[in-house]
Coordinates of C-alpha atoms in Angstrom, one line a residue:
Chain A
X1 CA -11.9 19.8 25.4
X2 CA -9.5 17.2 26.8
X3 CA -7.1 15.8 24.2
X4 CA -7.2 12.0 23.9
X5 CA -3.7 10.6 23.8
X6 CA -4.7 7.0 23.0
X7 CA -5.7 5.7 19.6
X8 CA -9.4 5.9 18.8
X9 CA -11.4 3.9 16.2
X10 CA -10.9 6.9 13.8
X11 CA -7.2 6.8 14.2
X12 CA -7.0 3.1 13.5
X13 CA -9.1 3.5 10.4
X14 CA -7.0 6.4 9.3
X15 CA -3.7 4.6 9.8
X16 CA -4.9 1.5 7.9
X17 CA -6.5 3.3 5.0
X18 CA -3.7 5.8 4.4
X19 CA -1.1 3.0 4.6
X20 CA -3.0 0.8 2.1
X21 CA -3.3 3.9 -0.2
X22 CA 0.5 4.5 0.3
X23 CA 1.2 1.0 -0.7
X24 CA -1.0 1.3 -3.9
X25 CA 0.8 4.6 -4.8
X26 CA 4.2 3.0 -4.2
X27 CA 3.3 -0.1 -6.3
X28 CA 2.0 2.1 -9.1
X29 CA 5.2 4.2 -9.0
X30 CA 7.3 1.0 -8.9
X31 CA 5.6 -0.3 -12.0
X32 CA 6.0 3.0 -13.8
X33 CA 9.7 3.3 -13.0
X34 CA 10.6 -0.4 -13.2
X35 CA 12.4 0.3 -16.5
X36 CA 15.1 2.0 -14.3
X37 CA 15.9 -1.3 -12.4
X38 CA 18.9 -2.4 -14.5
X39 CA 20.2 1.2 -14.9
X40 CA 19.7 2.9 -11.5
X41 CA 18.0 0.5 -9.1
X42 CA 19.0 2.4 -5.9
X43 CA 17.3 5.5 -7.1
X44 CA 13.8 4.0 -7.6
X45 CA 12.9 3.8 -3.9
X46 CA 13.4 7.6 -3.5
X47 CA 11.2 8.3 -6.6
X48 CA 8.5 5.9 -5.3
X49 CA 8.5 7.4 -1.8
X50 CA 8.3 11.0 -2.9
X51 CA 4.5 11.1 -3.5
X52 CA 3.9 8.9 -0.5
X53 CA 5.1 11.8 1.7
X54 CA 1.8 13.6 1.0
X55 CA -0.2 10.6 2.3
X56 CA 2.1 10.2 5.3
X57 CA 2.1 13.9 6.3
X58 CA -1.7 14.1 6.1
X59 CA -2.0 10.9 8.2
X60 CA 0.5 12.2 10.7
X61 CA -1.2 15.6 11.1
X62 CA -4.7 14.1 11.4
X63 CA -3.8 11.4 13.9
X64 CA -1.1 13.5 15.7
X65 CA -0.4 10.8 18.3
X66 CA 2.4 8.4 19.2
X67 CA 2.2 5.3 17.1
X68 CA 1.0 6.7 13.8
X69 CA 4.3 6.2 12.1
X70 CA 4.8 2.8 13.7
X71 CA 1.3 1.7 12.6
X72 CA 1.9 3.0 9.0
X73 CA 5.2 1.0 9.0
X74 CA 3.5 -2.1 10.4
X75 CA 0.7 -2.1 7.8
X76 CA 3.2 -1.7 4.9
X77 CA 5.3 -4.4 6.4
X78 CA 2.3 -6.7 6.6
X79 CA 1.5 -6.1 2.9
X80 CA 5.1 -6.8 1.9
X81 CA 5.0 -10.0 4.0
X82 CA 1.8 -11.1 2.1
X83 CA 3.7 -10.5 -1.1
X84 CA 6.2 -13.1 0.0
X85 CA 8.9 -10.8 1.4
X86 CA 8.3 -11.8 5.1
X87 CA 11.7 -10.4 6.3
X88 CA 10.4 -6.9 5.6
X89 CA 7.8 -7.2 8.4
X90 CA 10.3 -7.3 11.4
X91 CA 12.5 -4.8 9.4
X92 CA 9.4 -2.4 9.2
X93 CA 8.8 -2.8 12.9
X94 CA 12.3 -1.7 13.6
X95 CA 12.0 1.2 11.2
X96 CA 8.7 2.2 12.8
X97 CA 10.4 2.2 16.2
X98 CA 13.3 4.3 14.9
X99 CA 10.8 6.8 13.4
X100 CA 8.9 7.1 16.6
X101 CA 12.1 7.7 18.5
X102 CA 12.9 10.6 16.2
X103 CA 9.5 12.0 16.9
X104 CA 10.4 11.9 20.5
X105 CA 7.2 11.3 22.3
X106 CA 6.5 15.0 22.9
X107 CA 2.8 15.6 21.7
X108 CA 3.9 18.8 20.0
X109 CA 6.3 17.0 17.7
X110 CA 3.5 15.0 16.0
X111 CA 2.2 18.1 14.3
X112 CA 5.6 19.7 13.8
X113 CA 6.6 19.9 10.2
X114 CA 10.4 19.7 10.8
X115 CA 10.2 16.7 13.1
X116 CA 7.8 14.9 10.8
X117 CA 9.9 15.6 7.7
X118 CA 13.0 14.3 9.5
X119 CA 11.2 11.2 10.8
X120 CA 9.8 10.5 7.3
X121 CA 13.1 11.1 5.6
X122 CA 14.9 8.5 7.9
X123 CA 12.0 6.1 7.6
X124 CA 12.0 6.4 3.8
X125 CA 15.7 5.9 3.6
X126 CA 15.3 2.8 5.7
X127 CA 12.4 1.4 3.7
X128 CA 14.2 2.2 0.4
X129 CA 17.2 0.3 1.7
X130 CA 14.9 -2.7 2.3
X131 CA 15.5 -4.2 -1.2
X132 CA 19.2 -4.3 -0.7
X133 CA 18.7 -5.6 2.9
X134 CA 16.6 -8.4 1.4
X135 CA 19.4 -9.2 -1.1
X136 CA 22.1 -9.2 1.7
X137 CA 20.0 -11.4 4.0
X138 CA 18.3 -13.9 1.6
X139 CA 20.8 -13.8 -1.3
X140 CA 20.3 -14.5 -4.9
X141 CA 17.9 -17.3 -4.4
X142 CA 15.1 -15.0 -3.2
X143 CA 15.3 -12.9 -6.4
X144 CA 15.3 -16.1 -8.4
X145 CA 12.1 -17.1 -6.6
X146 CA 10.7 -13.7 -7.6
X147 CA 11.4 -14.6 -11.2
X148 CA 14.1 -12.0 -11.8
X149 CA 16.2 -12.9 -14.8
X150 CA 19.9 -13.9 -14.1
X151 CA 21.3 -10.9 -15.9
X152 CA 19.1 -8.6 -13.8
X153 CA 20.1 -10.3 -10.5
X154 CA 23.8 -9.8 -11.5
X155 CA 23.1 -6.1 -12.1
X156 CA 21.2 -5.7 -8.8
X157 CA 24.1 -7.5 -6.9
X158 CA 26.6 -5.2 -8.5
X159 CA 24.6 -2.2 -7.2
X160 CA 24.2 -3.7 -3.7
X161 CA 27.9 -4.4 -3.3
X162 CA 29.1 -1.0 -4.5
X163 CA 29.4 1.5 -1.6
X164 CA 28.8 4.4 -3.9
X165 CA 25.3 3.1 -4.9
X166 CA 24.5 2.0 -1.3
X167 CA 25.3 5.4 0.1
X168 CA 23.6 7.0 -2.9
X169 CA 20.5 5.0 -2.2
X170 CA 20.3 6.1 1.4
X171 CA 21.1 9.7 0.7
X172 CA 18.9 10.1 -2.3
X173 CA 15.9 8.5 -0.6
X174 CA 16.4 10.6 2.5
X175 CA 16.7 13.8 0.5
X176 CA 13.6 13.0 -1.7
X177 CA 11.7 12.0 1.4
X178 CA 12.4 15.4 3.1
X179 CA 11.8 17.2 -0.2
X180 CA 8.5 15.4 -0.7
X181 CA 7.4 16.5 2.8
X182 CA 8.3 20.1 1.9
X183 CA 6.1 19.9 -1.3
X184 CA 3.4 18.0 0.6
X185 CA 3.3 20.7 3.3
X186 CA 2.5 23.3 0.6
X187 CA -0.1 21.0 -1.0
X188 CA -1.7 20.4 2.4
X189 CA -1.9 24.1 3.1
X190 CA -3.2 24.8 -0.4
X191 CA -5.9 22.2 -0.5
X192 CA -6.6 20.4 2.8
X193 CA -6.4 23.4 5.3
X194 CA -8.5 25.5 2.9
X195 CA -11.1 22.7 2.7
X196 CA -11.2 22.4 6.5
X197 CA -9.7 18.9 6.7
X198 CA -7.0 20.0 9.0
X199 CA -8.9 22.6 11.0
X200 CA -9.4 20.7 14.2
X201 CA -5.9 19.4 14.3
Chain B
X1 CA -28.0 -9.3 -6.2
X2 CA -28.3 -11.9 -3.4
X3 CA -25.5 -14.2 -2.4
X4 CA -25.5 -17.6 -0.8
X5 CA -24.6 -17.3 2.8
X6 CA -21.6 -19.0 4.2
X7 CA -21.2 -18.8 8.0
X8 CA -19.2 -15.6 8.7
X9 CA -17.2 -17.4 11.4
X10 CA -16.1 -20.0 8.8
X11 CA -15.4 -17.3 6.3
X12 CA -13.0 -15.4 8.7
X13 CA -11.3 -18.6 9.6
X14 CA -10.8 -19.5 6.0
X15 CA -9.4 -16.0 5.3
X16 CA -6.9 -16.2 8.2
X17 CA -5.8 -19.7 7.0
X18 CA -5.3 -18.4 3.4
X19 CA -3.3 -15.4 4.7
X20 CA -1.1 -17.7 6.8
X21 CA -0.6 -20.1 3.8
X22 CA 0.4 -17.1 1.5
X23 CA 3.6 -16.7 3.5
X24 CA 4.8 -20.1 2.7
X25 CA 3.4 -21.3 -0.6
X26 CA 5.2 -21.5 -4.0
X27 CA 3.8 -19.9 -7.1
X28 CA 2.1 -23.1 -8.3
X29 CA 0.4 -23.4 -4.9
X30 CA -0.5 -19.8 -5.0
X31 CA -2.2 -20.4 -8.4
X32 CA -4.2 -23.3 -6.8
X33 CA -5.2 -21.1 -3.9
X34 CA -6.4 -18.4 -6.3
X35 CA -8.5 -21.0 -8.2
X36 CA -9.9 -22.2 -4.9
X37 CA -10.8 -18.6 -4.1
X38 CA -12.6 -18.2 -7.4
X39 CA -14.5 -21.4 -6.8
X40 CA -15.4 -20.1 -3.3
X41 CA -16.8 -16.9 -4.9
X42 CA -18.8 -18.9 -7.4
X43 CA -20.3 -21.1 -4.6
X44 CA -21.4 -17.8 -2.9
X45 CA -23.1 -16.8 -6.1
X46 CA -20.7 -13.9 -6.7
X47 CA -20.4 -14.7 -10.4
X48 CA -19.2 -11.3 -11.7
X49 CA -16.2 -10.9 -9.3
X50 CA -15.5 -14.7 -9.6
X51 CA -15.3 -14.4 -13.4
X52 CA -13.1 -11.3 -13.2
X53 CA -10.6 -12.9 -10.8
X54 CA -10.7 -16.1 -12.9
X55 CA -9.6 -14.1 -15.9
X56 CA -6.9 -12.3 -13.9
X57 CA -5.6 -15.6 -12.6
X58 CA -5.4 -17.2 -16.0
X59 CA -4.0 -14.1 -17.7
X60 CA -1.2 -13.6 -15.1
X61 CA -0.2 -17.3 -15.2
X62 CA -0.1 -17.1 -19.0
X63 CA 2.0 -14.0 -18.8
X64 CA 4.3 -15.6 -16.3
X65 CA 4.9 -18.6 -18.5
X66 CA 5.7 -16.3 -21.4
X67 CA 8.0 -14.1 -19.3
X68 CA 9.9 -17.1 -18.0
X69 CA 10.8 -18.1 -21.5
X70 CA 12.2 -14.7 -22.6
X71 CA 15.9 -13.8 -22.3
X72 CA 15.2 -10.0 -22.7
X73 CA 16.1 -8.1 -19.5
X74 CA 13.4 -5.5 -19.9
X75 CA 10.6 -8.0 -20.6
X76 CA 12.0 -10.0 -17.8
X77 CA 11.4 -7.0 -15.5
X78 CA 7.7 -7.9 -15.6
X79 CA 8.5 -11.2 -14.0
X80 CA 8.6 -9.9 -10.4
X81 CA 5.5 -7.7 -11.0
X82 CA 3.5 -10.7 -12.0
X83 CA 5.0 -12.8 -9.2
X84 CA 3.9 -10.2 -6.6
X85 CA 0.4 -10.1 -8.2
X86 CA 0.3 -13.8 -8.1
X87 CA 1.3 -13.9 -4.4
X88 CA -1.4 -11.3 -3.5
X89 CA -4.2 -12.8 -5.6
X90 CA -5.5 -15.3 -3.0
X91 CA -5.7 -12.7 -0.3
X92 CA -7.5 -10.3 -2.7
X93 CA -10.0 -12.9 -3.8
X94 CA -10.8 -14.1 -0.2
X95 CA -11.0 -10.4 0.8
X96 CA -13.7 -9.9 -1.9
X97 CA -15.5 -12.9 -0.4
X98 CA -15.3 -11.4 3.1
X99 CA -16.7 -8.2 1.6
X100 CA -20.0 -10.0 0.8
X101 CA -20.7 -10.4 4.5
X102 CA -22.7 -7.5 6.1
X103 CA -20.6 -5.3 8.4
X104 CA -22.6 -6.0 11.5
X105 CA -22.2 -9.8 11.1
X106 CA -18.4 -9.4 10.6
X107 CA -18.2 -7.2 13.7
X108 CA -20.0 -9.7 15.8
X109 CA -17.7 -12.5 14.7
X110 CA -14.7 -10.3 15.3
X111 CA -16.0 -9.5 18.8
X112 CA -16.3 -13.3 19.5
X113 CA -12.5 -13.5 18.5
X114 CA -11.9 -10.8 21.2
X115 CA -10.6 -8.3 18.6
X116 CA -10.6 -4.9 20.3
X117 CA -13.6 -2.7 19.3
X118 CA -11.4 0.1 17.9
X119 CA -9.6 -2.3 15.6
X120 CA -12.6 -4.0 14.2
X121 CA -13.7 -1.2 11.9
X122 CA -10.1 -0.6 10.7
X123 CA -9.8 -4.2 9.7
X124 CA -13.1 -4.4 8.0
X125 CA -12.6 -1.2 6.1
X126 CA -9.0 -2.1 5.2
X127 CA -10.1 -5.3 3.6
X128 CA -12.8 -3.6 1.6
X129 CA -10.7 -0.6 0.7
X130 CA -9.4 -2.0 -2.6
X131 CA -12.9 -2.3 -4.0
X132 CA -14.0 1.1 -2.6
X133 CA -10.9 2.7 -4.1
X134 CA -11.5 1.4 -7.6
X135 CA -15.0 3.0 -7.6
X136 CA -13.5 6.3 -6.3
X137 CA -10.7 6.3 -8.8
X138 CA -13.3 5.8 -11.6
X139 CA -15.2 8.9 -10.4
X140 CA -12.1 10.9 -10.0
X141 CA -11.0 10.0 -13.5
X142 CA -14.3 11.0 -15.0
X143 CA -14.1 14.4 -13.2
X144 CA -10.6 14.9 -14.5
X145 CA -11.5 14.1 -18.0
X146 CA -14.3 16.7 -18.0
X147 CA -11.6 19.2 -17.1
X148 CA -9.4 18.0 -20.1
X149 CA -6.8 16.6 -17.7
X150 CA -6.3 13.2 -19.3
X151 CA -2.9 11.5 -18.5
X152 CA -1.8 12.2 -22.1
X153 CA -2.0 16.0 -21.4
X154 CA 1.6 17.4 -22.1
X155 CA 1.3 19.5 -18.9
X156 CA 2.3 16.4 -16.9
X157 CA 5.6 16.1 -18.8
X158 CA 6.4 19.8 -18.3
X159 CA 5.5 19.8 -14.6
X160 CA 5.4 16.1 -13.3
X161 CA 4.7 17.2 -9.7
X162 CA 1.2 18.3 -10.9
X163 CA 0.4 14.6 -10.9
X164 CA 0.3 14.9 -7.1
X165 CA -2.2 17.7 -7.3
X166 CA -4.5 16.2 -9.9
X167 CA -4.3 12.5 -9.0
X168 CA -3.3 12.2 -5.4
X169 CA -5.1 15.1 -3.8
X170 CA -8.6 14.1 -5.0
X171 CA -8.0 10.5 -3.9
X172 CA -6.8 11.7 -0.5
X173 CA -9.8 14.0 -0.1
X174 CA -12.2 11.1 -0.8
X175 CA -10.3 8.8 1.5
X176 CA -10.3 11.4 4.3
X177 CA -14.0 11.9 3.9
X178 CA -14.5 8.1 4.0
X179 CA -12.5 7.9 7.2
X180 CA -14.6 10.7 8.8
X181 CA -17.9 9.0 7.7
X182 CA -16.7 5.6 9.0
X183 CA -15.6 7.0 12.4
X184 CA -19.0 8.6 12.8
X185 CA -20.5 5.2 12.0
X186 CA -18.2 3.5 14.5
X187 CA -19.0 5.9 17.3
X188 CA -22.8 5.8 16.7
X189 CA -22.8 2.0 15.9
X190 CA -24.8 2.9 12.9

């Protein structure tokens, strides 16, 4: 059977639904770990993006075409824009393009675990850095608008201006993103391949 | 239950307008939009979701007022959560309103907007997914409880990664099945 390289209706539905689910999981994790905000803000993004790797990897394997990571990033960016963080939309577009460049355009790479883990790791590190990026770009006023308390904004600013925490944020999120993909690969083999959800792919 | 019919074309235009406004409005204006959405649901005869979202809107605004008065950092953390919920509320409410329109009518209106065929189903399902997911999560929760895997089970504290196995995997399985069913529906126009 001839492989279709263009997105089909099924691929569009898959990208949208998995992205919405990824957002819900990220939001739930964000709420659960929000107590860490004043203590270790830069580490939260990595923790939130760890379970999302399972959703991403399943989507990437099932779609297996150029544009899946870009679509995933675009939908998440749109949801963040709706939440009032409009700057994350163009930022997500850039992240999606970087992720697609890492995947390289070769059809084999889209179902290759190492490439996908690397692309997701870089994407996750970029997305995790998004909060700090917002703080650099929009300043304190944005966080005041989001009803953060003054003492919390001060703490967040001290994290965002400390090179140790900035580097730690990028590294920790990247490592957890790749680690999440490694666990997810095992879970996908254990459940989804056995159930036949990844047979045709 | 039957709902009063508002022209789907008008409904979609309203939805697009509300989404566009969401980018620019303040919290007070977001509150007004949410109330407008609730009224919109009541006009359509969707009293149950209307009442639900009215309670959510009032409760979150009350919480926000209380949080703004606190000086405690940890209680203050809830401020951004409530703010985000507040920002998303109008979109969610108008999304529910769009969900009342039959799929075939929505698709025909989208076709008149020249939205590509492949994208139509993705947009429709994406908008309805929150409602579908809450039903799915309820069923998954029931199934988990019958296996004695409530969230209070100490096993999650010993092996937190099991949460992915017991919570995320069933949700993903159901979502994947939904995608497969919907793609068949899209291909067969059924």
